[in-house]
CSV table of C-alpha atoms in Angstrom, one decimal:
chain,number,residue,atom,x,y,z
A,1,GLN,CA,-14.7,6.6,-15.7
A,2,VAL,CA,-12.4,5.6,-12.9
A,3,GLN,CA,-13.9,4.2,-9.8
A,4,LEU,CA,-12.2,3.3,-6.5
A,5,VAL,CA,-14.1,1.4,-3.9
A,6,GLU,CA,-12.6,0.8,-0.5
A,7,SER,CA,-13.8,-1.7,2.1
A,8,GLY,CA,-12.7,-3.7,5.1
A,9,GLY,CA,-12.5,-1.0,7.8
A,10,GLY,CA,-14.0,-1.4,11.2
A,11,LEU,CA,-13.5,-1.1,15.0
A,12,VAL,CA,-10.6,-3.1,16.4
A,13,GLN,CA,-8.7,-3.1,19.7
A,14,ALA,CA,-5.1,-2.0,19.8
A,15,GLY,CA,-2.8,-4.9,18.7
A,16,GLY,CA,-5.5,-6.2,16.4
A,17,SER,CA,-5.5,-6.6,12.6
A,18,LEU,CA,-7.6,-5.5,9.6
A,19,ARG,CA,-7.3,-6.1,5.9
A,20,LEU,CA,-8.5,-3.3,3.7
A,21,SER,CA,-9.4,-3.8,0.0
A,22,CYS,CA,-9.7,-1.3,-2.9
A,23,ALA,CA,-11.4,-2.4,-6.1
A,24,ALA,CA,-10.5,-0.3,-9.1
A,25,SER,CA,-12.4,0.0,-12.4
A,26,GLY,CA,-11.9,2.1,-15.5
A,27,ILE,CA,-8.1,1.7,-15.6
A,28,ILE,CA,-5.8,-0.9,-16.9
A,29,PHE,CA,-5.1,-1.9,-13.3
A,30,SER,CA,-1.9,-3.9,-13.9
A,31,THR,CA,-0.1,-0.9,-15.4
A,32,TYR,CA,-0.8,1.5,-12.6
A,33,ALA,CA,0.9,2.2,-9.3
A,34,MET,CA,-1.4,2.1,-6.4
A,35,GLY,CA,-1.4,3.7,-3.0
A,36,TRP,CA,-3.1,3.8,0.3
A,37,TYR,CA,-3.7,7.1,2.1
A,38,ARG,CA,-5.3,8.0,5.4
A,39,GLN,CA,-6.8,11.1,6.9
A,40,ALA,CA,-7.4,11.4,10.6
A,41,PRO,CA,-9.7,14.1,12.0
A,42,GLY,CA,-8.0,17.5,11.9
A,43,ASN,CA,-5.1,16.2,9.9
A,44,GLN,CA,-4.1,16.3,6.2
A,45,ARG,CA,-4.4,13.2,4.1
A,46,GLU,CA,-1.1,11.3,4.1
A,47,LEU,CA,0.3,8.6,1.9
A,48,VAL,CA,0.8,5.5,3.9
A,49,ALA,CA,2.0,2.8,1.4
A,50,THR,CA,2.6,2.4,-2.3
A,51,ILE,CA,3.0,-0.4,-4.7
A,52,THR,CA,4.3,-0.1,-8.3
A,53,SER,CA,3.1,-2.0,-11.3
A,54,GLY,CA,6.3,-4.1,-10.8
A,55,ASP,CA,5.3,-4.9,-7.1
A,56,SER,CA,7.9,-2.6,-5.5
A,57,THR,CA,6.6,-1.4,-2.2
A,58,ASN,CA,7.2,1.6,0.1
A,59,TYR,CA,5.9,2.6,3.5
A,60,ILE,CA,6.0,5.6,5.8
A,61,ASP,CA,8.1,4.9,8.8
A,62,SER,CA,5.3,4.8,11.3
A,63,VAL,CA,3.8,1.7,9.6
A,64,LYS,CA,6.9,-0.2,8.5
A,65,GLY,CA,6.9,-3.7,9.8
A,66,ARG,CA,3.2,-3.6,10.6
A,67,PHE,CA,1.4,-2.9,7.3
A,68,THR,CA,1.8,-4.8,4.1
A,69,ILE,CA,0.5,-3.5,0.7
A,70,SER,CA,-0.2,-6.0,-2.1
A,71,ARG,CA,-2.1,-6.3,-5.3
A,72,ASN,CA,-4.1,-8.8,-7.3
A,73,ASN,CA,-4.1,-7.8,-10.9
A,74,ALA,CA,-6.6,-10.5,-11.9
A,75,LYS,CA,-9.1,-8.9,-9.4
A,76,ASN,CA,-8.2,-5.3,-10.0
A,77,THR,CA,-7.7,-5.0,-6.3
A,78,VAL,CA,-5.1,-3.6,-4.0
A,79,TYR,CA,-4.9,-4.6,-0.3
A,80,LEU,CA,-3.5,-3.2,2.9
A,81,GLN,CA,-2.9,-5.8,5.6
A,82,MET,CA,-2.6,-3.9,8.9
A,83,ASN,CA,-1.2,-5.7,12.0
A,84,SER,CA,-0.4,-4.5,15.5
A,85,LEU,CA,-2.7,-1.6,15.1
A,86,LYS,CA,-2.4,1.4,17.3
A,87,PRO,CA,-4.8,4.1,18.2
A,88,ASP,CA,-2.8,6.5,16.1
A,89,ASP,CA,-3.8,4.4,13.0
A,90,THR,CA,-7.4,5.6,13.5
A,91,ALA,CA,-8.4,7.4,10.3
A,92,VAL,CA,-10.4,7.1,7.1
A,93,TYR,CA,-8.3,5.1,4.6
A,94,TYR,CA,-8.4,5.7,0.9
A,95,CYS,CA,-6.8,4.3,-2.2
A,96,ASN,CA,-5.7,6.0,-5.3
A,97,ALA,CA,-3.6,5.3,-8.4
A,98,GLY,CA,-1.4,6.9,-11.0
A,99,PRO,CA,0.7,5.8,-14.0
A,100,ASN,CA,3.6,5.9,-11.6
A,101,ILE,CA,4.3,6.9,-8.0
A,102,ALA,CA,5.1,10.5,-8.9
A,103,THR,CA,1.8,11.1,-10.5
A,104,MET,CA,-0.3,9.8,-7.6
A,105,PRO,CA,-3.0,10.6,-6.6
A,106,ARG,CA,-4.5,10.9,-10.1
A,107,PHE,CA,-8.2,10.2,-9.7
A,108,VAL,CA,-11.3,11.3,-7.8
A,109,TRP,CA,-11.3,9.9,-4.3
A,110,GLY,CA,-13.7,7.2,-3.3
A,111,GLN,CA,-15.7,7.2,-0.1
A,112,GLY,CA,-12.9,5.6,2.0
A,113,THR,CA,-13.2,3.1,4.8
A,114,GLN,CA,-13.1,4.0,8.5
A,115,VAL,CA,-10.6,2.4,10.7
A,116,THR,CA,-11.0,2.9,14.4
A,117,VAL,CA,-8.5,1.5,16.9
A,118,SER,CA,-9.4,1.6,20.5
A,119,SER,CA,-6.9,1.6,23.3
């Protein structure tokens, strides 16, 4: 059974930083692409950043230069370093996985982690 557990969210002022973590179990982590998603109130869930099994990364335009996705295969964990946070980044953040980017999201969502950015 695949389990995804997000952590690291919180309340931060605009311009601040947070580092999110997502621990995955039940998959051969190193072989999966991973992604971070977010959902703000009243909005659809959107894909924010992805990292392939080969460490290629991609970001939506609104977070380029501010967010960095990375992975530690030894810890079965994917991270999202978020700098220069803006109020528009306020959302519940989730991770998910797939054998490749095109097949994401593949698994049941975890509980997510709330990120709130105050102005």
